[in-house]
Coordinates of C-alpha atoms in Angstrom, one line a residue:
Chain A
M1 CA 0.0 -0.1 -0.1
S2 CA 2.8 2.3 0.8
L3 CA 4.4 1.8 -2.6
Q4 CA 1.1 2.6 -4.3
V5 CA 1.1 6.2 -5.9
R6 CA -1.6 8.5 -4.4
R7 CA -4.1 9.0 -7.0
R8 CA -5.4 12.5 -7.5
V9 CA -9.0 13.4 -8.6
L10 CA -7.6 15.8 -11.2
P11 CA -4.6 14.2 -13.2
G12 CA -1.5 16.1 -14.1
F13 CA 0.0 18.0 -11.1
G14 CA 2.4 19.4 -13.5
L15 CA -0.1 20.7 -16.0
T16 CA -2.4 22.3 -13.2
M17 CA 0.4 23.9 -11.5
G18 CA 1.7 25.3 -14.7
I19 CA -1.6 26.7 -15.6
T20 CA -2.0 28.2 -12.0
L21 CA 1.4 30.0 -12.4
L22 CA 0.6 31.2 -15.8
Y23 CA -2.7 32.5 -14.7
L24 CA -1.5 34.1 -11.6
S25 CA 1.3 35.9 -13.4
L26 CA -0.9 37.2 -16.2
I27 CA -3.7 38.4 -14.0
V28 CA -1.9 39.5 -10.8
L29 CA 1.9 39.4 -10.8
I30 CA 2.6 41.1 -14.1
P31 CA 0.1 44.1 -13.4
L32 CA 1.6 44.5 -9.9
A33 CA 5.2 44.3 -11.0
T34 CA 4.5 47.4 -13.3
L35 CA 4.0 49.4 -10.2
P36 CA 7.4 49.4 -8.8
A37 CA 8.8 49.6 -12.3
R38 CA 7.0 52.9 -12.8
S39 CA 7.9 54.4 -9.4
F40 CA 11.5 53.5 -9.8
T41 CA 11.8 56.6 -12.2
M42 CA 11.9 58.7 -9.2
S43 CA 14.7 59.0 -6.8
W44 CA 14.6 57.5 -3.3
Q45 CA 14.4 61.0 -1.7
A46 CA 11.4 61.8 -4.0
F47 CA 9.7 58.6 -3.1
R48 CA 10.2 59.1 0.6
D49 CA 8.8 62.7 0.3
T50 CA 5.8 61.7 -1.5
V51 CA 4.8 58.8 0.6
T52 CA 5.6 60.7 3.9
D53 CA 3.8 63.9 3.1
P54 CA 1.6 65.0 6.1
R55 CA -1.5 64.9 3.7
V56 CA -0.7 61.3 2.3
V57 CA 0.1 60.1 5.9
A58 CA -3.5 61.4 7.0
S59 CA -5.1 59.7 4.0
Y60 CA -3.4 56.3 5.0
R61 CA -4.7 56.7 8.5
L62 CA -8.3 57.5 7.2
S63 CA -8.1 54.6 4.7
L64 CA -6.8 52.0 7.1
G65 CA -8.9 53.2 10.1
A66 CA -12.1 53.4 8.1
S67 CA -11.5 50.0 6.4
L68 CA -10.7 48.2 9.7
A69 CA -13.7 49.7 11.4
A70 CA -16.0 48.9 8.5
A71 CA -14.7 45.3 8.4
A72 CA -15.1 45.0 12.2
V73 CA -18.7 46.2 12.1
N74 CA -19.5 43.8 9.1
A75 CA -17.8 41.0 11.0
V76 CA -20.3 41.4 13.8
F77 CA -23.6 42.2 12.1
G78 CA -22.7 40.2 8.9
G79 CA -22.2 37.3 11.2
V80 CA -25.7 37.7 12.6
V81 CA -27.1 38.0 9.2
A82 CA -25.4 34.9 8.0
W83 CA -26.5 33.1 11.1
V84 CA -30.1 34.2 10.6
L85 CA -30.1 33.3 6.9
A86 CA -28.5 29.7 7.7
R87 CA -30.3 28.7 10.6
Y88 CA -33.9 30.0 10.4
A89 CA -36.6 29.6 7.8
F90 CA -38.9 32.6 7.6
P91 CA -41.0 34.0 4.9
G92 CA -39.0 36.2 2.4
R93 CA -35.7 34.4 3.3
R94 CA -34.8 34.0 -0.3
V95 CA -35.5 37.7 -0.9
V96 CA -33.2 38.7 1.9
D97 CA -30.6 36.3 0.7
A98 CA -30.5 37.9 -2.6
L99 CA -30.5 41.3 -1.3
I100 CA -27.0 40.5 0.3
D101 CA -25.4 40.3 -3.1
L102 CA -26.7 43.8 -4.4
P103 CA -23.7 45.6 -3.2
F104 CA -21.5 43.4 -5.3
A105 CA -23.5 44.1 -8.3
L106 CA -24.3 47.9 -7.9
P107 CA -21.9 50.3 -9.6
T108 CA -20.1 51.7 -6.7
A109 CA -20.6 55.2 -7.7
V110 CA -24.4 54.7 -7.6
A111 CA -24.1 53.5 -4.0
G112 CA -21.9 56.5 -3.3
I113 CA -24.6 58.9 -4.6
V114 CA -27.4 57.2 -2.9
L115 CA -25.5 57.1 0.5
T116 CA -24.6 60.7 0.3
T117 CA -28.1 61.8 -0.6
L118 CA -29.5 59.8 2.4
Y119 CA -27.0 60.9 4.9
A120 CA -26.5 64.7 3.8
P121 CA -27.5 67.1 6.3
G122 CA -31.0 67.5 4.6
G123 CA -31.5 63.8 3.8
W124 CA -33.9 61.2 5.2
L125 CA -31.2 59.9 7.6
G126 CA -29.0 62.8 7.9
K127 CA -31.6 65.1 9.2
P128 CA -32.8 63.1 12.2
L129 CA -29.1 62.2 12.9
A130 CA -28.3 65.9 12.9
Q131 CA -30.7 66.5 15.7
Y132 CA -28.5 64.4 17.8
G133 CA -25.5 66.1 16.6
V134 CA -24.2 63.2 14.5
T135 CA -23.0 64.2 11.0
V136 CA -22.3 61.3 8.7
A137 CA -21.8 62.8 5.2
F138 CA -18.5 64.4 4.6
T139 CA -16.9 63.1 7.7
P140 CA -14.9 59.9 8.3
L141 CA -17.9 58.4 9.6
G142 CA -19.5 58.7 6.1
V143 CA -16.5 57.1 4.6
T144 CA -17.0 54.1 7.1
V145 CA -20.6 53.9 6.2
A146 CA -19.8 53.5 2.5
L147 CA -17.2 51.0 3.3
I148 CA -19.7 48.9 5.5
F149 CA -22.1 48.8 2.6
I150 CA -19.7 47.5 0.1
G151 CA -18.2 45.1 2.5
L152 CA -21.2 43.4 4.0
P153 CA -21.4 40.5 1.2
F154 CA -18.0 39.3 1.8
V155 CA -18.6 38.5 5.6
V156 CA -22.1 36.9 5.0
R157 CA -21.1 34.9 1.9
T158 CA -18.0 33.3 3.5
L159 CA -19.8 32.5 6.8
Q160 CA -23.0 31.3 5.5
P161 CA -22.0 27.9 4.0
V162 CA -20.0 27.1 7.0
I163 CA -22.8 27.8 9.3
E164 CA -24.9 25.6 7.0
D165 CA -22.5 22.9 7.5
L166 CA -22.3 23.1 11.3
D167 CA -24.4 20.0 12.4
P168 CA -27.0 21.3 15.1
E169 CA -26.7 17.7 16.7
V170 CA -23.2 18.7 17.9
E171 CA -24.6 21.6 19.6
E172 CA -27.3 19.3 21.1
A173 CA -24.8 16.7 22.2
A174 CA -22.8 19.4 24.0
T175 CA -26.0 20.7 25.8
S176 CA -26.9 17.1 26.9
L177 CA -23.3 16.7 28.3
G178 CA -24.1 19.8 30.4
A179 CA -22.6 22.6 28.5
S180 CA -24.3 25.9 29.2
R181 CA -25.5 28.0 26.2
T182 CA -22.5 30.4 26.3
G183 CA -20.4 27.4 26.7
V184 CA -21.7 26.0 23.5
L185 CA -21.4 29.2 21.7
L186 CA -17.8 29.8 22.9
R187 CA -16.4 26.5 22.8
V188 CA -18.3 24.6 20.0
I189 CA -19.7 27.3 17.5
L190 CA -17.1 30.1 17.5
P191 CA -13.9 27.8 17.2
N192 CA -15.7 26.2 14.0
L193 CA -16.7 29.5 12.6
L194 CA -13.4 31.5 13.2
P195 CA -11.4 30.6 10.2
A196 CA -14.2 31.6 7.9
W197 CA -15.0 34.7 10.0
L198 CA -11.4 35.7 9.6
T199 CA -11.6 35.3 5.9
G200 CA -14.7 37.3 5.6
F201 CA -13.2 40.1 7.7
A202 CA -10.0 40.1 5.6
L203 CA -11.9 40.2 2.3
A204 CA -14.2 43.0 3.5
F205 CA -11.1 44.9 4.7
A206 CA -9.1 44.5 1.6
R207 CA -12.1 45.5 -0.6
A208 CA -12.6 48.7 1.5
L209 CA -9.0 49.7 1.3
G210 CA -9.1 49.9 -2.6
E211 CA -12.7 51.4 -2.8
Y212 CA -12.8 54.7 -4.6
G213 CA -16.1 55.1 -6.3
S214 CA -18.5 55.1 -3.5
V215 CA -16.4 57.0 -1.0
V216 CA -15.6 60.0 -3.1
F217 CA -19.1 61.1 -3.1
I218 CA -19.6 60.9 0.6
S219 CA -16.2 61.8 1.9
G220 CA -16.3 65.4 0.9
N221 CA -12.5 65.1 0.1
M222 CA -11.2 67.7 2.5
P223 CA -7.6 67.7 2.7
M224 CA -6.0 66.4 5.9
R225 CA -9.6 65.3 7.1
T226 CA -11.6 63.2 4.5
E227 CA -9.3 62.3 1.9
I228 CA -8.8 58.6 1.1
S229 CA -5.5 57.3 -0.3
P230 CA -7.1 56.3 -3.6
L231 CA -8.3 59.8 -4.0
L232 CA -4.7 61.1 -3.6
I233 CA -3.6 58.6 -6.1
V234 CA -6.1 60.1 -8.6
T235 CA -5.0 63.5 -7.5
K236 CA -1.4 62.6 -8.6
L237 CA -2.6 61.1 -11.8
E238 CA -4.5 64.3 -12.8
Q239 CA -1.1 66.0 -12.6
Y240 CA 0.3 63.2 -14.9
D241 CA 2.4 62.3 -11.9
Y242 CA 2.4 58.5 -12.6
A243 CA 5.5 58.0 -10.4
G244 CA 4.0 59.7 -7.3
A245 CA 0.7 58.0 -7.8
T246 CA 2.5 54.4 -8.0
A247 CA 4.5 55.5 -5.0
I248 CA 1.4 55.8 -2.8
A249 CA -0.1 52.7 -4.4
I250 CA 3.1 50.8 -3.4
V251 CA 2.7 51.9 0.2
M252 CA -1.0 51.0 0.2
L253 CA 0.0 47.6 -1.3
A254 CA 2.6 46.9 1.3
L255 CA 0.4 48.0 4.2
S256 CA -2.4 45.8 3.0
F257 CA -0.3 42.9 2.2
C258 CA 1.2 43.0 5.7
L259 CA -2.2 43.1 7.3
L260 CA -3.6 40.3 5.2
L261 CA -0.6 38.1 6.1
C262 CA -1.3 38.8 9.7
I263 CA -5.0 37.8 9.2
N264 CA -4.0 34.7 7.3
G265 CA -1.7 33.7 10.2
L266 CA -4.4 34.2 12.7
Q267 CA -6.6 32.0 10.4
T268 CA -4.0 29.1 10.3
W269 CA -3.9 29.4 14.1
A270 CA -7.6 29.2 14.4
R271 CA -7.7 26.3 12.0
R272 CA -5.1 24.3 13.9
R273 CA -7.2 24.7 17.1
V274 CA -10.5 23.4 15.5
A275 CA -8.9 20.4 13.6
P276 CA -5.9 18.9 15.6
Chain B
M1 CA 11.9 64.7 -31.6
T2 CA 9.6 67.5 -32.7
T3 CA 11.1 67.7 -36.0
S4 CA 10.5 64.1 -36.7
I5 CA 6.9 64.6 -35.8
V6 CA 6.6 67.5 -38.0
R7 CA 8.4 65.5 -40.8
A8 CA 6.0 62.7 -40.2
A9 CA 3.1 65.0 -40.2
V10 CA 3.9 66.6 -43.4
F11 CA 4.9 63.3 -45.1
S12 CA 1.4 61.7 -44.1
A13 CA -0.4 64.8 -45.1
A14 CA 1.2 64.5 -48.5
I15 CA 0.1 60.9 -48.8
A16 CA -3.4 61.7 -47.6
A17 CA -3.7 64.5 -50.2
F18 CA -2.9 61.8 -52.8
A19 CA -4.7 58.7 -51.5
A20 CA -8.3 59.0 -51.8
P21 CA -9.9 58.5 -48.4
A22 CA -11.8 55.2 -48.1
P23 CA -15.6 55.5 -48.0
G24 CA -17.3 55.2 -44.5
Q25 CA -14.5 56.9 -42.3
T26 CA -14.9 56.9 -38.6
L27 CA -13.6 59.6 -36.2
L28 CA -13.3 59.5 -32.5
N29 CA -13.8 62.6 -30.6
V30 CA -12.4 62.3 -27.1
S31 CA -14.1 65.1 -25.0
Y32 CA -14.9 66.0 -21.3
D33 CA -18.0 65.6 -19.4
P34 CA -20.4 68.4 -20.1
T35 CA -20.0 68.5 -23.9
R36 CA -22.0 65.4 -24.5
E37 CA -25.3 67.2 -25.9
L38 CA -23.2 69.8 -27.6
Y39 CA -21.3 67.4 -29.7
Q40 CA -24.3 65.1 -30.3
D41 CA -25.7 68.0 -32.2
L42 CA -22.6 69.1 -33.8
N43 CA -21.9 65.6 -35.1
A44 CA -25.1 65.3 -36.7
A45 CA -24.7 68.6 -38.5
F46 CA -21.3 67.8 -39.5
V47 CA -22.0 64.4 -40.9
K48 CA -24.9 66.0 -43.1
Y49 CA -22.3 68.8 -44.1
W50 CA -19.6 66.4 -45.1
K51 CA -21.9 64.3 -47.0
G52 CA -23.2 67.1 -48.9
K53 CA -19.7 68.4 -49.6
T54 CA -17.7 65.2 -50.5
G55 CA -20.4 62.5 -50.8
Q56 CA -18.5 60.7 -48.2
A57 CA -20.3 59.1 -45.2
V58 CA -18.6 59.7 -42.0
T59 CA -19.3 58.1 -38.5
I60 CA -18.3 60.2 -35.5
R61 CA -17.9 58.4 -32.2
Q62 CA -17.8 60.4 -29.0
S63 CA -16.3 59.5 -25.6
H64 CA -16.8 61.6 -22.4
G65 CA -15.1 61.7 -19.0
G66 CA -13.2 63.9 -16.8
S67 CA -10.7 66.1 -18.9
G68 CA -7.8 64.7 -17.3
A69 CA -8.8 61.0 -17.3
Q70 CA -9.7 61.5 -20.8
A71 CA -6.2 62.8 -21.8
R72 CA -4.7 59.9 -20.0
A73 CA -6.8 57.5 -21.9
V74 CA -5.5 59.0 -25.2
I75 CA -1.9 59.0 -23.9
D76 CA -2.4 55.3 -22.8
G77 CA -3.6 54.3 -26.4
L78 CA -7.3 55.3 -26.8
E79 CA -7.3 56.0 -30.6
A80 CA -8.7 59.7 -30.6
D81 CA -8.5 61.3 -33.8
V82 CA -9.4 64.6 -32.3
V83 CA -9.5 65.9 -28.7
T84 CA -11.8 68.6 -27.5
L85 CA -10.9 69.0 -23.7
A86 CA -11.6 71.4 -20.7
L87 CA -8.0 72.9 -20.6
A88 CA -4.9 73.4 -22.5
Y89 CA -2.9 71.7 -19.9
D90 CA -4.4 68.3 -20.7
I91 CA -3.8 68.6 -24.4
D92 CA -0.2 69.7 -23.5
A93 CA 0.2 66.5 -21.7
I94 CA -1.0 64.6 -24.9
A95 CA 1.6 66.7 -26.8
Q96 CA 4.4 66.1 -24.3
S97 CA 3.9 62.2 -24.8
G98 CA 4.6 62.6 -28.5
L99 CA 1.3 61.9 -29.9
T100 CA 0.9 65.4 -31.3
S101 CA 2.9 68.6 -32.1
T102 CA 3.6 70.7 -29.0
A103 CA 2.6 73.7 -31.2
W104 CA -1.0 72.3 -31.4
Q105 CA -2.5 75.4 -30.1
K106 CA -1.3 77.6 -33.1
R107 CA -3.0 75.3 -35.6
F108 CA -6.5 76.4 -35.3
P109 CA -7.7 80.0 -34.7
Q110 CA -8.2 81.7 -31.4
N111 CA -5.8 79.6 -29.4
S112 CA -7.6 76.5 -30.8
A113 CA -10.6 77.2 -28.8
P114 CA -13.6 77.5 -31.1
Y115 CA -16.1 78.4 -28.3
T116 CA -15.7 79.8 -24.8
S117 CA -17.3 79.9 -21.6
T118 CA -16.8 81.8 -18.3
I119 CA -17.2 81.2 -14.4
V120 CA -20.5 82.4 -12.9
F121 CA -22.5 81.9 -9.9
L122 CA -25.6 79.8 -9.2
V123 CA -27.6 81.0 -6.2
R124 CA -30.9 79.9 -4.7
K125 CA -34.1 81.5 -6.1
G126 CA -34.4 85.2 -5.0
N127 CA -30.7 85.4 -4.2
P128 CA -31.3 85.3 -0.3
K129 CA -27.8 86.0 0.5
G130 CA -27.6 88.9 -1.9
I131 CA -24.6 87.8 -3.8
K132 CA -23.7 90.1 -6.8
D133 CA -20.0 89.8 -7.2
W134 CA -16.8 87.9 -6.1
G135 CA -16.3 90.3 -3.1
D136 CA -19.8 89.2 -1.7
L137 CA -18.2 85.7 -1.3
S138 CA -16.3 86.9 1.6
N139 CA -19.5 87.6 3.5
P140 CA -19.4 85.8 6.7
G141 CA -21.7 82.6 7.2
L142 CA -21.7 81.8 3.5
Q143 CA -21.3 78.3 2.2
I144 CA -19.6 77.9 -1.1
I145 CA -19.6 74.9 -3.4
T146 CA -16.9 74.3 -5.9
P147 CA -15.2 70.8 -6.9
N148 CA -11.6 70.0 -5.9
P149 CA -9.1 71.8 -8.3
K150 CA -6.7 68.9 -7.9
T151 CA -9.0 66.4 -9.3
S152 CA -11.3 68.5 -11.6
G153 CA -10.1 70.4 -14.6
G154 CA -13.2 72.6 -14.6
A155 CA -12.5 73.5 -11.0
R156 CA -9.2 75.0 -11.9
W157 CA -10.9 77.7 -13.9
N158 CA -13.2 78.5 -11.0
Y159 CA -10.0 78.8 -8.6
L160 CA -8.3 80.9 -11.2
A161 CA -11.3 83.3 -11.9
A162 CA -11.4 84.0 -8.0
W163 CA -7.5 84.5 -8.1
G164 CA -7.7 86.7 -11.0
Y165 CA -10.6 88.8 -9.6
A166 CA -8.6 89.3 -6.3
L167 CA -5.5 90.2 -8.2
R168 CA -7.2 93.0 -9.9
Q169 CA -9.4 94.1 -7.1
F170 CA -6.7 94.2 -4.4
G171 CA -3.5 94.1 -6.3
G172 CA -0.7 91.8 -5.3
D173 CA -0.3 88.2 -4.6
D174 CA -0.7 88.3 -0.9
K175 CA -4.1 89.9 -0.9
A176 CA -5.2 87.4 -3.6
R177 CA -4.1 84.6 -1.5
Q178 CA -5.9 85.8 1.5
F179 CA -9.1 86.2 -0.5
V180 CA -8.9 82.7 -2.3
A181 CA -8.0 80.9 1.1
D182 CA -11.1 82.7 2.8
L183 CA -13.2 81.5 0.0
Y184 CA -12.1 78.0 0.3
K185 CA -12.6 78.1 4.0
K186 CA -16.3 78.5 3.3
V187 CA -16.4 75.3 1.2
P188 CA -17.8 72.3 3.1
V189 CA -17.5 69.7 0.4
L190 CA -14.7 69.4 -2.3
D191 CA -16.4 67.0 -4.6
S192 CA -14.2 65.5 -7.2
G193 CA -15.8 66.7 -10.3
A194 CA -18.1 69.7 -11.6
R195 CA -21.0 67.4 -12.0
A196 CA -20.8 66.0 -8.4
S197 CA -20.7 69.7 -7.2
T198 CA -23.8 70.5 -9.1
M199 CA -25.5 67.6 -7.4
T200 CA -24.3 68.6 -4.0
F201 CA -25.8 72.1 -4.5
L202 CA -28.9 71.1 -6.5
R203 CA -30.1 67.8 -5.0
R204 CA -28.7 67.9 -1.6
Q205 CA -29.5 71.7 -1.1
I206 CA -25.9 72.2 0.4
G207 CA -24.4 75.6 0.1
D208 CA -25.6 79.2 -0.8
V209 CA -23.5 79.7 -4.0
L210 CA -22.2 77.2 -6.6
I211 CA -19.3 78.4 -8.6
A212 CA -19.8 76.9 -12.1
W213 CA -19.0 77.2 -15.8
E214 CA -21.8 79.3 -17.6
N215 CA -22.8 76.6 -19.8
E216 CA -23.2 74.2 -16.9
A217 CA -25.1 76.9 -15.0
H218 CA -27.6 77.1 -17.7
L219 CA -28.2 73.5 -18.0
A220 CA -28.9 73.5 -14.3
L221 CA -31.2 76.3 -14.6
E222 CA -33.1 74.7 -17.4
E223 CA -33.5 71.6 -15.1
S224 CA -34.8 73.5 -12.1
P225 CA -35.9 77.1 -13.2
N226 CA -38.0 77.4 -10.1
Q227 CA -35.0 76.9 -7.6
L228 CA -32.0 78.8 -9.0
E229 CA -30.8 82.1 -10.3
I230 CA -27.5 82.9 -12.3
V231 CA -25.6 85.6 -11.0
V232 CA -22.8 87.0 -13.5
P233 CA -19.9 88.7 -11.6
S234 CA -18.5 91.9 -12.8
I235 CA -15.0 90.2 -14.0
S236 CA -14.5 86.6 -14.6
I237 CA -12.1 84.4 -16.6
L238 CA -12.3 83.5 -20.2
A239 CA -12.6 79.7 -20.2
E240 CA -11.3 78.5 -23.4
P241 CA -11.8 74.6 -23.7
P242 CA -9.5 73.8 -26.6
V243 CA -9.5 71.4 -29.4
A244 CA -6.6 69.5 -31.2
I245 CA -5.9 66.9 -33.8
V246 CA -3.9 63.9 -32.7
D247 CA -1.3 63.5 -35.3
K248 CA -0.1 60.0 -34.6
V249 CA -3.7 58.5 -34.9
V250 CA -4.9 60.5 -37.8
D251 CA -1.7 59.6 -39.8
R252 CA -2.1 56.0 -39.1
K253 CA -5.9 55.9 -39.8
G254 CA -5.6 58.3 -42.8
T255 CA -8.2 60.6 -41.4
R256 CA -6.3 63.8 -41.1
A257 CA -8.2 65.6 -43.9
I258 CA -11.6 64.7 -42.2
A259 CA -10.5 65.5 -38.7
E260 CA -9.3 69.0 -39.8
A261 CA -12.4 69.6 -41.6
Y262 CA -14.5 68.5 -38.5
L263 CA -12.5 70.9 -36.2
Q264 CA -12.8 73.7 -38.9
Y265 CA -16.4 73.2 -38.9
L266 CA -16.6 74.1 -35.2
Y267 CA -15.7 77.5 -36.5
S268 CA -18.1 77.7 -39.1
T269 CA -21.5 79.8 -38.9
E270 CA -23.4 76.6 -38.4
G271 CA -20.9 75.3 -35.8
Q272 CA -20.9 78.5 -33.9
E273 CA -24.8 78.7 -33.7
I274 CA -24.9 75.2 -32.3
A275 CA -22.4 76.0 -29.8
A276 CA -24.2 79.2 -28.8
K277 CA -27.5 77.1 -28.4
H278 CA -25.7 74.9 -25.8
H279 CA -24.6 78.0 -23.9
Y280 CA -21.0 78.2 -25.0
R281 CA -19.9 81.7 -26.1
P282 CA -19.3 81.7 -29.9
R283 CA -16.1 83.3 -31.2
D284 CA -17.8 84.5 -34.3
Q285 CA -18.8 88.1 -33.8
A286 CA -22.0 87.9 -35.9
I287 CA -23.2 85.0 -34.2
A288 CA -22.2 86.4 -30.8
A289 CA -24.2 89.4 -31.7
K290 CA -27.3 87.4 -32.6
F291 CA -27.2 85.5 -29.2
A292 CA -26.1 88.7 -27.2
A293 CA -29.2 88.3 -25.2
S294 CA -28.3 85.0 -23.7
F295 CA -24.9 85.9 -22.6
A296 CA -24.4 88.5 -19.9
K297 CA -21.9 91.2 -20.5
V298 CA -18.8 90.4 -18.3
K299 CA -15.2 91.7 -18.3
L300 CA -13.1 88.7 -19.2
F301 CA -9.3 87.9 -18.5
T302 CA -7.4 84.9 -20.1
V303 CA -5.1 82.6 -18.4
D304 CA -2.4 83.8 -20.4
E305 CA -2.8 87.5 -19.4
A306 CA -3.2 86.6 -15.7
F307 CA -1.2 83.6 -15.0
G308 CA 1.3 83.4 -18.1
G309 CA -0.4 80.5 -19.5
W310 CA -1.5 76.9 -18.2
Q311 CA 1.8 75.4 -17.7
T312 CA 2.8 78.2 -15.2
A313 CA -0.7 78.2 -13.6
Q314 CA -0.4 74.5 -13.0
K315 CA 3.1 74.7 -11.5
T316 CA 2.3 77.8 -9.3
H317 CA -1.1 76.7 -8.1
F318 CA -2.1 73.3 -8.6
A319 CA 1.1 71.1 -8.4
D320 CA 1.8 69.3 -5.2
G321 CA 3.0 71.5 -2.4
A322 CA 2.0 74.5 -4.6
M323 CA -0.4 77.5 -3.9
F324 CA -3.7 75.4 -3.5
D325 CA -2.0 73.0 -1.1
R326 CA -0.4 75.8 1.0
L327 CA -3.8 77.6 1.0
Y328 CA -5.3 74.4 2.4
R329 CA -2.7 74.3 5.3
L330 CA -4.0 77.8 6.2
V331 CA -7.5 76.7 5.9
A332 CA -7.1 73.7 8.1
R333 CA -5.5 75.8 10.7

């Protein structure tokens, strides 16, 4: 038995790996590689000045902060939505299920315009909120709201199938063995969901970092306060400063790559805890 | 490099003169956002004119977007036969990439700008804040809407109009800087484009004044005549949206003759009338006189007079770390 070659379902490791590498190179690596190539036209000094300009630094802070906040909010509420959709049958469930995908399909500029109109000081939601002293449109909060909107499907769609696969009988067994409700939640359900949850969080976060279309409408684009990094990239392009634009892009790329790497590490750790 | 382009241009012009153009030519006009309706009418008229003159059928395709983004698309390979953009700076960028002659602005009359516009104010009906001229924009408690000049070509005209006014009114760059900084302090939202600003002002009812191109202001007024009024200041900038032929493209496609005729047509009586109907100020004196009622009298200064041309204006005002960025550091404080 030990001599027998392990058979794989798909034949030809060489072939599939070759296709994988070619595909990844064409779609991801080559376009990304042109980024540093373009910014290499500037000196190290110029590169550093560009990416450490106070205005640019303020934009990293907003982009990263708002993206993390939006992904966190989505992780919590998207988790609840996924749970409800997977576990309960109620009238209109299919409609709600279909609604989740809308932020995927809607052109982001449309989403931005709609959200801005709703949350502007005179809008349906903006007006009542203003009475409590909360302004959403044209503040970092507005940026976060737009990012929550576009990030929601990522959390729901990664969690939902995992919850559906969770066998309720396991929870019943835990209960019959004397576990409390919180015990079941914390020691049975959460560990099983954690890897998918982190994936959803990471996807929502990554999507939010690069988002441009919906945010520029609701952010108000005030220098130092509500400019996201992608807007500054566009600002540079508008001056035909391709090198400066790619410099900011590289920093964004590096930051998000590090963060995604951390999240992946957490995920591996979580998965190892579930399946020894 | 320029000489080789010129040589190539002359050479291919010679070829174009001998070779009979193929029937069913297609031209691509890459333009900026608010000219969509203008060029729909102009294209229809030109197609008819060209058919009558040469018997040749021509199709004109249009592409619209932000002026800078359109210029970048052309530089990156969008096959535009002609470009009709919001500012000379964007066509300069195309010329610097080698696609057309750097002397493009000398090729057609009037700085290659067949129609012009200017910067005016849109206010709420009845003008409740009593805004008459640029000076009134310093009134306390006012909210002003204008897009971000760093992302919007159109907004750069707004900024330069304000600066030019202050320069004449108060004399000296220091006073002008103070005036423009005060103005931008009153801007609650810097939208990324002119249309977005119009929407902020019109749909979301934010702000007391919208600084806008005259033709855009008229379009907005036609849409909601009961909500708005146009206020024309005593002095403003002469906005010259320029046109140019993209040498490399027309030479490759053999469309130079027709592209030239197309841009010339913009200066013709019919072309000028169509422009005037779409609220662009015609260059032709006779047509201007005919439409005198629709364009308020205003003293106009040009970018060349007040700022020494677009390249200089861009460098002193809109480049990173230049005047606009420095003003914003004052505003933020």
